[in-house]
Coordinates of C-alpha atoms in Angstrom, one line a residue:
M172 CA -15.6 4.0 118.4
S173 CA -12.7 3.2 120.7
D174 CA -9.0 3.8 119.8
D175 CA -8.5 0.0 119.8
T176 CA -11.3 -0.3 117.2
L177 CA -9.8 2.4 115.1
N178 CA -6.4 0.8 115.2
A179 CA -7.9 -2.6 114.3
L180 CA -9.6 -1.3 111.1
P181 CA -8.7 -3.1 107.9
S182 CA -6.9 -1.1 105.3
W183 CA -8.7 0.0 102.2
Q184 CA -7.2 -2.9 100.2
E185 CA -9.1 -5.3 102.5
F186 CA -12.3 -3.6 101.6
T187 CA -11.9 -4.0 97.8
R188 CA -13.1 -7.6 97.5
P189 CA -16.2 -7.2 99.8
V190 CA -17.2 -4.1 97.9
L191 CA -17.0 -5.9 94.6
Q192 CA -18.9 -8.9 96.1
V193 CA -21.8 -6.6 97.1
L194 CA -21.8 -4.9 93.7
S195 CA -21.6 -8.2 91.8
D196 CA -25.4 -8.4 91.7
G197 CA -25.2 -5.8 88.9
A198 CA -27.5 -3.3 90.6
E199 CA -26.7 0.4 91.0
W200 CA -25.8 0.8 94.7
D201 CA -26.3 3.9 96.7
T202 CA -23.4 4.7 99.1
A203 CA -25.7 4.8 102.1
D204 CA -26.9 1.2 101.3
L205 CA -23.4 0.0 100.3
R206 CA -21.9 0.7 103.7
P207 CA -24.1 -1.7 105.8
A208 CA -24.0 -4.4 103.1
V209 CA -20.2 -4.4 103.1
A210 CA -20.1 -4.2 106.9
A211 CA -22.4 -7.3 107.1
L212 CA -20.3 -9.2 104.6
M213 CA -17.0 -8.5 106.5
G214 CA -18.6 -9.6 109.8
N215 CA -16.4 -9.3 112.9
E216 CA -13.6 -7.5 111.0
I217 CA -15.3 -4.1 111.6
D218 CA -17.9 -2.5 113.8
S219 CA -20.9 -2.6 111.5
Q220 CA -22.8 -0.1 113.6
N221 CA -20.0 2.5 113.3
M222 CA -19.8 1.8 109.6
L223 CA -23.4 3.0 109.3
A224 CA -22.5 6.3 111.1
G225 CA -20.0 7.3 108.4
S226 CA -17.1 7.0 110.8
R227 CA -13.5 6.1 109.9
A228 CA -14.6 2.7 108.8
G229 CA -17.0 4.2 106.3
E230 CA -14.2 6.5 105.0
V231 CA -11.9 3.6 104.5
M232 CA -14.6 1.8 102.5
R233 CA -15.2 4.9 100.3
R234 CA -11.5 5.1 99.7
A235 CA -11.6 1.5 98.4
V236 CA -14.4 2.5 96.1
R237 CA -12.4 5.4 94.7
R238 CA -9.4 3.1 94.2
L239 CA -11.5 0.5 92.4
A240 CA -12.9 3.3 90.2
S241 CA -9.4 4.5 89.3
A242 CA -8.7 0.8 88.3
G243 CA -11.8 0.6 86.1
A244 CA -13.3 -2.1 88.4
V245 CA -16.4 0.0 89.3
I246 CA -18.2 2.8 87.6
K247 CA -19.3 5.9 89.5
L248 CA -22.6 6.8 87.8
S249 CA -23.0 9.7 90.1
P250 CA -21.4 10.9 93.4
S251 CA -23.5 8.4 95.4
R252 CA -24.3 5.7 92.9
T253 CA -21.8 2.9 92.0
V254 CA -22.1 -0.2 89.7
I255 CA -19.6 -3.0 89.0
A256 CA -17.6 -3.0 85.7
D257 CA -16.4 -6.0 83.7
R258 CA -12.9 -5.6 85.2
G259 CA -14.4 -5.8 88.6
R260 CA -16.0 -9.2 87.8
E261 CA -12.6 -10.4 86.4
L262 CA -10.9 -9.4 89.7
L263 CA -13.4 -11.3 91.7
A264 CA -13.0 -14.4 89.6
E265 CA -9.2 -14.2 89.6
N266 CA -8.8 -13.5 93.3
P267 CA -11.1 -15.8 95.4
E268 CA -9.6 -14.8 98.7
A269 CA -8.3 -11.2 98.5
I270 CA -7.4 -8.6 95.9
T271 CA -3.9 -7.5 96.7
L272 CA -2.2 -4.2 96.0
D273 CA 0.3 -6.0 93.8
R274 CA -2.6 -7.2 91.7
L275 CA -4.1 -3.7 91.4
N276 CA -0.7 -2.3 90.5
R277 CA -0.7 -4.5 87.3
I278 CA -3.5 -2.3 86.0
P279 CA -2.0 0.7 84.2
E280 CA -4.8 3.1 85.0
F281 CA -4.6 2.3 88.7
R282 CA -0.8 2.5 88.7
E283 CA -0.9 6.0 87.0
S284 CA -3.6 7.1 89.5
M285 CA -1.4 6.1 92.5
R286 CA 1.7 7.8 90.9
R287 CA -0.2 11.0 90.6
R288 CA -1.6 10.8 94.1
N289 CA 1.8 10.1 95.6
S290 CA 3.4 13.0 93.7
G291 CA 0.6 15.3 95.0
D292 CA -1.0 15.9 91.6
I293 CA -4.4 14.5 92.7
E294 CA -4.3 16.2 96.1
G295 CA -3.8 19.5 94.3
E296 CA -6.2 18.9 91.4
A297 CA -8.9 21.4 91.1
H298 CA -12.6 20.7 91.5
W299 CA -14.9 23.5 90.2
F300 CA -18.1 24.8 91.7
V301 CA -20.0 27.1 89.4
G302 CA -23.2 29.1 89.4
A303 CA -26.0 28.8 86.8
Y304 CA -28.3 31.7 87.7
Y305 CA -28.6 34.4 85.0
Y306 CA -30.1 37.7 86.1
G307 CA -31.8 39.9 83.6
E308 CA -35.3 41.2 83.6
T309 CA -36.1 37.9 85.4
V310 CA -34.0 35.4 87.2
E311 CA -33.4 32.3 85.2
D312 CA -31.8 29.1 86.5
M313 CA -29.9 27.6 83.6
T314 CA -29.1 24.2 85.3
D315 CA -31.6 22.1 83.3
T316 CA -30.5 23.8 80.1
F317 CA -26.8 23.2 80.7
V318 CA -27.4 19.6 81.6
E319 CA -29.6 19.0 78.5
Q320 CA -27.1 20.6 76.2
G321 CA -24.0 19.0 77.9
I322 CA -22.3 22.3 78.6
W323 CA -21.7 25.0 81.2
R324 CA -21.4 28.6 80.2
N325 CA -20.0 31.6 82.0
G326 CA -22.6 34.4 81.8
Y327 CA -20.1 37.2 82.0
E328 CA -18.2 38.7 79.1
D329 CA -15.5 40.3 81.3
K330 CA -15.2 38.2 84.5
Y331 CA -13.8 34.8 85.4
L332 CA -12.4 34.4 81.9
D333 CA -8.9 33.3 83.1
E334 CA -10.4 31.0 85.7
V335 CA -12.6 29.3 83.1
R336 CA -9.7 29.0 80.6
S337 CA -7.7 27.2 83.3
I338 CA -10.2 24.4 83.7
E339 CA -8.8 21.2 82.3
V340 CA -10.4 18.3 80.5
G341 CA -11.1 15.5 83.0
Q342 CA -11.6 17.8 86.0
R343 CA -14.8 17.5 88.0
I344 CA -17.4 20.3 88.0
A345 CA -20.6 20.9 90.0
I346 CA -23.4 23.4 89.6
K347 CA -24.2 25.0 93.0
A348 CA -26.3 27.7 94.4
A349 CA -25.5 29.6 97.7
Y350 CA -27.9 31.2 100.0
T351 CA -28.7 31.6 103.7
R352 CA -31.4 30.1 105.9
L353 CA -32.7 30.4 109.4
H354 CA -35.2 27.5 109.8
D355 CA -35.6 23.8 108.7
L356 CA -32.0 22.8 109.1
P357 CA -30.7 19.4 110.4
F358 CA -29.1 21.0 113.4
E359 CA -29.8 23.7 116.0
T360 CA -29.1 27.2 114.7
N361 CA -29.5 29.1 118.0
G362 CA -31.3 31.8 116.1
N363 CA -28.5 32.4 113.6
K364 CA -28.7 32.3 109.9
V365 CA -26.7 29.6 108.2
S366 CA -24.8 29.7 104.9
V367 CA -26.1 26.9 102.7
M368 CA -25.0 25.7 99.3
S369 CA -27.1 23.3 97.2
I370 CA -25.4 20.9 94.8
K371 CA -27.7 20.6 91.7
A372 CA -25.6 18.7 89.2
T373 CA -22.1 17.2 88.9
G374 CA -20.1 16.2 85.9
T375 CA -16.7 15.9 84.2
V376 CA -15.3 18.4 81.8
T377 CA -14.7 16.9 78.3
R378 CA -13.7 20.1 76.4
N379 CA -12.7 23.6 77.2
H380 CA -13.5 26.0 74.3
G381 CA -10.7 28.3 75.4
D382 CA -12.8 31.4 75.2
G383 CA -13.3 31.8 79.0
R384 CA -17.0 31.2 78.5
T385 CA -17.9 27.7 77.4
L386 CA -17.1 24.2 78.7
D387 CA -18.4 20.8 77.3
V388 CA -19.4 18.6 80.2
K389 CA -20.5 15.0 80.6
W390 CA -23.0 15.4 83.3
D391 CA -23.7 12.6 85.8
A392 CA -27.1 11.2 86.2
R393 CA -29.3 13.7 88.1
E394 CA -29.9 13.1 91.7
P395 CA -32.0 15.0 94.2
V396 CA -30.5 18.3 95.3
R397 CA -28.3 18.0 98.3
E398 CA -27.4 20.8 100.7
W399 CA -24.0 21.6 102.2
Y400 CA -23.6 24.0 105.2
F401 CA -21.2 26.6 106.5
Y402 CA -18.3 26.4 104.1
T403 CA -19.9 28.0 101.0
N404 CA -19.1 30.5 98.2
R405 CA -21.4 32.8 96.4
L406 CA -19.0 33.5 93.5
T407 CA -19.9 32.2 90.1
V408 CA -16.6 30.2 89.7
W409 CA -15.0 28.6 92.7
R410 CA -11.8 26.5 92.5
V411 CA -11.5 24.0 95.4
C412 CA -8.5 21.7 95.9
R413 CA -7.8 19.0 98.5
G414 CA -5.5 19.5 101.4
D415 CA -7.8 21.3 104.0
W416 CA -10.4 19.3 105.9
R417 CA -13.1 21.7 104.9
S418 CA -12.2 21.4 101.2
D419 CA -11.8 17.6 101.5
G420 CA -15.2 17.3 103.1
L421 CA -16.9 19.4 100.4
I422 CA -15.2 17.5 97.5
D423 CA -16.2 14.1 99.0
F424 CA -19.7 15.3 99.7
T425 CA -20.2 16.6 96.2
F426 CA -18.4 14.0 94.1
E427 CA -18.2 10.9 96.3
G428 CA -21.7 11.1 97.9
D429 CA -20.3 11.3 101.5
E430 CA -22.2 12.9 104.3
Q431 CA -21.1 16.2 105.8
D432 CA -19.6 15.9 109.3
L433 CA -21.9 18.6 110.7
S434 CA -20.6 18.2 114.3
R435 CA -17.0 19.0 113.2
F436 CA -18.1 22.1 111.2
R437 CA -20.5 23.4 114.0
N438 CA -17.7 23.1 116.6
S439 CA -14.8 24.4 114.6
V440 CA -13.2 27.7 115.4
Y441 CA -15.2 30.1 113.2
W442 CA -18.7 28.6 113.7
A443 CA -18.6 27.3 117.3
D444 CA -19.7 30.6 118.9
R445 CA -23.0 30.5 116.9
F446 CA -23.6 26.8 116.2
G447 CA -21.3 24.8 118.5
D448 CA -22.5 22.6 121.3
G449 CA -22.0 25.4 123.9
A450 CA -23.3 28.3 121.8
G451 CA -25.9 30.7 123.2
F452 CA -29.1 31.9 121.5
A453 CA -28.7 34.9 119.1
D454 CA -30.1 38.3 119.7
E455 CA -33.6 39.0 118.5
R456 CA -32.3 41.4 115.9
D457 CA -30.7 38.4 114.1
L458 CA -34.1 36.8 113.6
D459 CA -35.7 39.3 111.3
D460 CA -35.3 37.6 107.9
E461 CA -35.8 34.0 107.1
S462 CA -33.3 33.8 104.3
G463 CA -31.4 35.7 101.7
D464 CA -30.1 34.9 98.2
D465 CA -26.3 35.1 98.3
E466 CA -25.7 33.8 94.8
E467 CA -23.7 36.2 92.8
P468 CA -25.9 37.5 89.9
Q469 CA -24.2 36.9 86.6
G470 CA -24.2 40.1 84.6
F471 CA -24.3 42.5 87.5
D472 CA -21.4 44.7 88.4
Q473 CA -19.8 44.9 91.8
S474 CA -21.2 47.5 94.1
Y475 CA -17.8 49.2 94.7
G476 CA -15.0 49.5 92.2
L477 CA -12.4 51.8 90.7
T478 CA -14.8 54.4 89.5
D479 CA -16.1 54.7 93.1
I480 CA -12.6 55.3 94.4
V481 CA -12.2 58.2 92.0
A482 CA -15.7 59.5 92.9
D483 CA -14.7 59.4 96.6
G484 CA -11.9 61.9 96.0
C485 CA -8.9 60.0 94.6
F486 CA -6.7 62.1 92.4
V487 CA -4.8 59.1 90.9
P488 CA -6.0 58.3 87.4
Q489 CA -8.3 55.3 87.2
Q490 CA -5.9 53.4 84.9
V491 CA -3.2 53.7 87.5
L492 CA -5.6 52.5 90.2
G493 CA -6.4 49.5 88.0
D494 CA -2.7 48.6 88.0
Y495 CA -2.6 48.9 91.8
L496 CA -5.6 46.6 92.2
E497 CA -4.2 44.1 89.7
A498 CA -0.9 44.0 91.5
L499 CA -2.8 43.2 94.8
K500 CA -4.8 40.4 93.1
T501 CA -1.7 38.8 91.7
K502 CA 0.7 39.2 94.6
K503 CA -1.9 39.0 97.4
N504 CA 0.1 41.6 99.3
L505 CA 0.6 45.3 98.4
I506 CA 2.6 48.1 99.9
L507 CA 1.6 51.7 99.2
Q508 CA 4.6 53.9 99.9
G509 CA 5.1 57.6 99.5
P510 CA 5.9 60.9 101.2
P511 CA 3.8 62.0 104.1
G512 CA 0.3 63.3 103.2
T513 CA -0.1 61.4 100.0
G514 CA -3.3 59.5 101.2
K515 CA -1.8 56.0 101.6
T516 CA -4.1 54.8 104.3
W517 CA -7.1 56.4 102.7
L518 CA -6.4 54.7 99.3
A519 CA -5.4 51.4 101.0
K520 CA -8.9 51.0 102.5
R521 CA -10.7 51.9 99.3
L522 CA -8.6 49.5 97.2
G523 CA -9.6 46.9 99.8
Y524 CA -13.2 47.7 99.4
A525 CA -12.8 47.5 95.6
L526 CA -11.3 44.0 96.0
I527 CA -14.2 43.0 98.3
G528 CA -16.8 44.5 96.0
G529 CA -18.4 46.7 98.7
K530 CA -17.8 48.8 101.8
D531 CA -18.2 45.9 104.2
R532 CA -16.2 46.6 107.4
N533 CA -16.7 43.0 108.4
L534 CA -14.4 42.0 105.6
L535 CA -11.8 44.7 106.1
S536 CA -9.6 45.1 109.2
A537 CA -7.3 48.0 109.8
I538 CA -4.4 47.7 112.3
Q539 CA -1.3 49.8 112.9
F540 CA 2.2 48.4 113.6
H541 CA 4.6 50.0 116.1
P542 CA 7.7 48.8 117.9
G543 CA 5.7 47.3 120.7
V544 CA 3.7 44.9 118.6
S545 CA 4.7 41.3 119.1
Y546 CA 3.9 37.8 117.8
E547 CA 1.9 37.1 120.9
D548 CA -0.3 40.1 120.1
F549 CA -0.6 39.5 116.4
V550 CA -0.7 35.7 116.0
R551 CA -1.0 33.8 119.3
G552 CA 0.3 34.0 122.8
W553 CA -0.3 33.2 126.5
R554 CA -2.6 35.5 128.3
P555 CA -3.8 35.5 132.0
S556 CA -7.3 34.1 132.5
G557 CA -9.9 34.7 135.2
D558 CA -8.7 31.8 137.3
G559 CA -5.2 33.1 137.6
K560 CA -3.8 30.7 135.0
L561 CA -2.3 31.3 131.6
R562 CA -4.5 30.6 128.6
L563 CA -3.4 30.4 124.9
E564 CA -5.2 33.1 123.0
D565 CA -5.3 33.8 119.3
G566 CA -4.3 37.3 118.1
I567 CA -6.1 39.5 115.7
F568 CA -4.4 38.1 112.6
L569 CA -5.2 34.5 113.4
D570 CA -8.8 35.5 113.9
I571 CA -8.8 37.1 110.5
V572 CA -7.2 34.0 108.9
N573 CA -9.8 31.7 110.5
A574 CA -12.6 34.0 109.3
A575 CA -11.2 34.1 105.7
Q576 CA -10.8 30.3 105.6
A577 CA -14.4 29.8 106.7
D578 CA -15.7 32.3 104.2
P579 CA -14.2 31.5 100.8
G580 CA -17.0 33.3 99.0
H581 CA -15.6 36.7 100.1
N582 CA -12.3 38.4 99.9
H583 CA -10.9 39.5 103.3
V584 CA -8.5 42.4 103.5
V585 CA -6.1 43.5 106.2
V586 CA -4.8 47.1 106.0
V587 CA -1.6 47.5 108.1
E588 CA -0.7 51.1 108.7
E589 CA 3.0 52.0 109.1
I590 CA 3.9 48.4 108.4
N591 CA 7.6 49.2 108.5
R592 CA 7.5 50.4 112.1
G593 CA 7.1 46.9 113.5
N594 CA 9.6 44.1 113.5
L595 CA 8.1 41.9 110.9
A596 CA 10.1 38.8 111.6
Q597 CA 9.0 39.0 115.3
I598 CA 5.4 39.9 114.6
F599 CA 4.6 37.4 111.9
G600 CA 7.0 34.7 113.0
E601 CA 6.6 31.5 110.8
L602 CA 3.7 33.1 109.0
L603 CA 6.0 35.6 107.3
T604 CA 7.0 32.9 104.9
L605 CA 3.3 32.0 104.2
L606 CA 2.6 35.5 103.0
E607 CA 3.9 34.7 99.6
N608 CA 1.2 34.2 97.0
S609 CA 2.8 30.9 95.9
K610 CA 2.4 29.4 99.4
R611 CA -1.3 30.1 100.0
T612 CA -2.2 26.4 100.0
P613 CA -2.6 23.7 102.6
D614 CA 0.5 21.9 101.2
E615 CA 2.6 24.8 102.5
A616 CA 1.0 24.8 106.0
L617 CA 3.3 25.2 109.0
Q618 CA 3.0 24.4 112.7
L619 CA 2.6 27.5 114.9
S620 CA 5.1 28.3 117.6
Y621 CA 2.4 28.0 120.2
R622 CA 0.3 25.0 119.1
R623 CA -2.7 23.5 120.7
P624 CA -2.8 19.7 121.1
G625 CA -4.0 18.0 117.9
E626 CA -4.2 21.3 116.0
P627 CA -3.3 21.0 112.3
P628 CA -0.7 23.2 110.6
V629 CA -1.7 26.7 109.6
Y630 CA -1.7 28.2 106.1
L631 CA -3.0 31.5 104.7
P632 CA -6.1 31.2 102.4
E633 CA -6.1 32.6 98.9
N634 CA -8.9 35.0 99.7
L635 CA -6.9 36.9 102.3
Y636 CA -5.1 40.0 101.1
I637 CA -2.8 42.4 102.9
I638 CA -2.3 46.1 102.1
G639 CA 0.5 47.9 104.0
T640 CA 1.3 51.6 104.1
M641 CA 4.8 52.9 104.4
N642 CA 6.0 56.4 104.9
L643 CA 9.1 56.9 102.7
A644 CA 10.3 59.6 105.1
D645 CA 10.6 57.0 107.9
R646 CA 14.3 56.3 108.4
S647 CA 13.5 52.7 109.6
L648 CA 12.5 51.8 106.0
A649 CA 15.8 50.1 105.1
I650 CA 15.6 47.7 108.0
V651 CA 12.5 45.9 106.6
D652 CA 12.7 46.6 102.9
F653 CA 14.5 43.3 102.1
A654 CA 12.0 41.3 104.2
L655 CA 9.1 42.7 102.3
R656 CA 10.4 42.9 98.8
R657 CA 9.8 39.2 97.8
R658 CA 6.4 39.0 99.5
F659 CA 4.8 42.4 98.5
A660 CA 4.2 44.4 95.4
F661 CA 5.2 48.0 95.8
R662 CA 3.5 51.0 94.4
N663 CA 4.5 54.7 94.9
L664 CA 2.1 57.5 95.7
E665 CA 3.2 61.0 94.7
P666 CA 2.1 64.5 95.9
T667 CA -0.8 65.1 93.5
L668 CA -2.0 68.7 93.3
N669 CA -3.3 68.2 89.8
E670 CA -6.5 69.3 87.9
A671 CA -8.5 66.6 89.6
W672 CA -7.4 67.9 93.1
R673 CA -8.3 71.5 92.2
R674 CA -11.7 70.5 90.9
W675 CA -12.4 68.4 94.0
V676 CA -11.5 71.1 96.5
S677 CA -13.2 73.8 94.5
E678 CA -16.5 71.9 94.2
H679 CA -16.5 70.4 97.7
N680 CA -15.0 73.2 99.7
G681 CA -15.7 76.4 97.7
V682 CA -12.1 77.4 97.3
P683 CA -11.6 79.4 94.0
D684 CA -9.8 77.6 91.3
A685 CA -7.3 80.5 90.8
F686 CA -6.3 80.3 94.5
L687 CA -5.8 76.5 94.2
A688 CA -3.7 76.9 91.0
T689 CA -1.4 79.3 92.8
L690 CA -1.2 77.1 95.9
A691 CA -0.3 74.1 93.7
H692 CA 2.5 76.0 92.1
R693 CA 3.9 77.1 95.5
V694 CA 3.7 73.5 96.9
D695 CA 5.5 72.2 93.8
T696 CA 8.2 74.8 94.4
L697 CA 8.6 73.8 98.0
N698 CA 8.7 70.1 97.1
D699 CA 11.4 70.8 94.5
A700 CA 13.5 72.5 97.2
I701 CA 13.0 69.5 99.6
A702 CA 13.8 67.0 96.8
G703 CA 17.0 69.0 95.9
D704 CA 18.3 69.0 99.5
R705 CA 21.0 66.4 99.8
S706 CA 20.0 65.7 103.4
L707 CA 16.4 65.1 102.5
G708 CA 15.3 64.0 99.0
E709 CA 12.0 63.2 97.2
Q710 CA 10.7 61.0 100.0
Y711 CA 10.4 64.0 102.3
R712 CA 8.1 66.0 99.9
I713 CA 4.8 67.2 101.2
G714 CA 1.6 65.5 100.0
H715 CA -1.7 66.8 98.8
S716 CA -3.6 65.5 101.9
F717 CA -2.4 68.5 103.9
F718 CA -4.2 70.8 101.5
T719 CA -7.4 68.8 101.0
P720 CA -10.1 69.9 103.5
H721 CA -12.1 67.0 105.1
G722 CA -15.5 66.3 103.5
R723 CA -17.6 69.2 102.4
T724 CA -16.2 71.7 104.9
S725 CA -16.9 75.2 103.5
I726 CA -13.8 77.4 103.2
D727 CA -15.0 81.0 103.4
D728 CA -11.6 82.5 103.8
P729 CA -9.0 80.6 101.8
D730 CA -6.1 82.7 103.1
A731 CA -7.0 82.1 106.7
W732 CA -7.4 78.4 106.0
L733 CA -4.0 78.1 104.4
R734 CA -2.4 80.0 107.2
Q735 CA -3.9 77.6 109.7
V736 CA -2.6 74.6 107.7
V737 CA 0.9 76.1 107.4
D738 CA 1.1 77.0 111.1
S739 CA -0.2 73.7 112.5
E740 CA 1.0 71.1 110.0
I741 CA 3.5 72.3 107.5
R742 CA 5.8 74.5 109.6
P743 CA 6.4 71.8 112.3
L744 CA 7.4 69.4 109.5
L745 CA 9.8 72.0 108.0
D746 CA 11.2 72.6 111.5
E747 CA 12.1 69.0 111.7
Y748 CA 13.5 68.9 108.2
W749 CA 15.7 72.0 108.7
F750 CA 16.2 71.9 112.4
D751 CA 19.6 73.6 112.1
D752 CA 18.4 76.4 109.7
P753 CA 15.4 78.3 111.2
E754 CA 15.8 81.1 108.6
R755 CA 15.3 78.5 105.8
V756 CA 12.1 77.4 107.5
Q757 CA 10.8 81.0 107.8
K758 CA 11.6 81.6 104.1
E759 CA 9.9 78.5 102.8
A760 CA 6.8 79.1 105.0
E761 CA 6.5 82.7 103.8
A762 CA 6.9 81.5 100.2
L763 CA 4.1 79.0 100.6
L764 CA 1.8 81.6 102.1
G765 CA 2.7 84.3 99.6
Y766 CA 3.5 87.0 102.2
P767 CA 6.0 87.7 105.0
L768 CA 5.3 86.5 108.5

């Protein structure tokens, strides 16, 4: 369709009467049949061939159907089936030439719908995609049962309760199932598996029982299962709002009967390298399995959680870890701060895995800030290309953002080590504002400083989380503290040479418990001295990581091991702390070892 044709398209108001004319026969019309019938009736006003292709003309017609439905002139029996209502026949009889916007505005329901749309209420209104597989001794698909009983029920007793409670009466809901497939797809896969989500039933919520479990639903008339590709989610409860082209497309596909624009999805940033027009064929290793069931099994626990962090060697109580994880979920951004050697990076990665639900390195990215990191490195900048010209290249963070937006079924985590060593305003640029949890929506999107022609504004998705680590002994802390405070939750890590630490080192490294108890007392004494020094303070204390051997390294001579740790790690640190008092350094090192040097 040419630009002239696009510009010449009638507005949605001009489609309203032709739509009602076609529907006036009283039959239930499928969207695919309604398009050409309306196009034929409108004659030369639109390009009927492009109307069939689901182009912009088709979208304008579907918009007219939605407006007529909000006015009570048509009834949507299902996402793809529409029938005229008595009010629609009245509008036809009263308006023999055209149905104007002024006439529609005299209908209270239409006027309220337009008010909500103009205020952004409808654009931000939630649509819900929910699972119906129950996994016990056997796998049971509860879709038919739910539809017959006019309900949907959360199969978990301890998950998704808040999400289900937030579902409002009148909101649309769909039962879906997510999986992957390699063959029998309506496009070339180039040997890559494709994420697929089938839509099995749609309806409208009529009552929320408030228990986080049960909803009453008026289900639409059942239609054949339809499959949606690429932008899928395996989680049992998925909230989708308009504002992003992927979300808009999914909502219209599910609840309006539209077709998916497969070409746009295939050639978008995240999928183009595998499914785009210029993509190459996948390696043979990717062809092993035909498909896999990605749907989250209701009733199964995640594969990695807080108990696993403790089992991996964390000495922080599980209850405290739960607070850390909850802060991360709520705020979207978390800073773990503490003295050197308190295991900040180690714990940051494992909290990320707990949020993801497994140790999947494809979903967790670790980077380190330093004074040389710039916006061009992190977000986007100009880079030399092979032909001697400059090319606009995305940085690591924008790659992660695109991956998270295209994969809403998984949480994506970025661990930023030494986050305070970089100039955050320079590194994040306009994205620094978008880090806030309240701005993780398309409505808050901003244009990038370096923008490609026709590129939409960028926002950070809800499933992207950032965990930063910050060494409290770093004197650059005050420079960035105010910039981070509003956007991050902060949690402090302390030197922890407690019973859990002693048990771990004793069991994994063979160090006698009595030796460890004495060492813990000496380290506590040293830390008290550091904390009491007016030129230092608590942030300069020495953490337990210095005294935790890696893995299951066997320590046959604890005294020699401790001497090596003090000589190579602790004493250089003390030399820096008390650079003007070498005798103090000597004294503290000897006290830690328990004998004179």
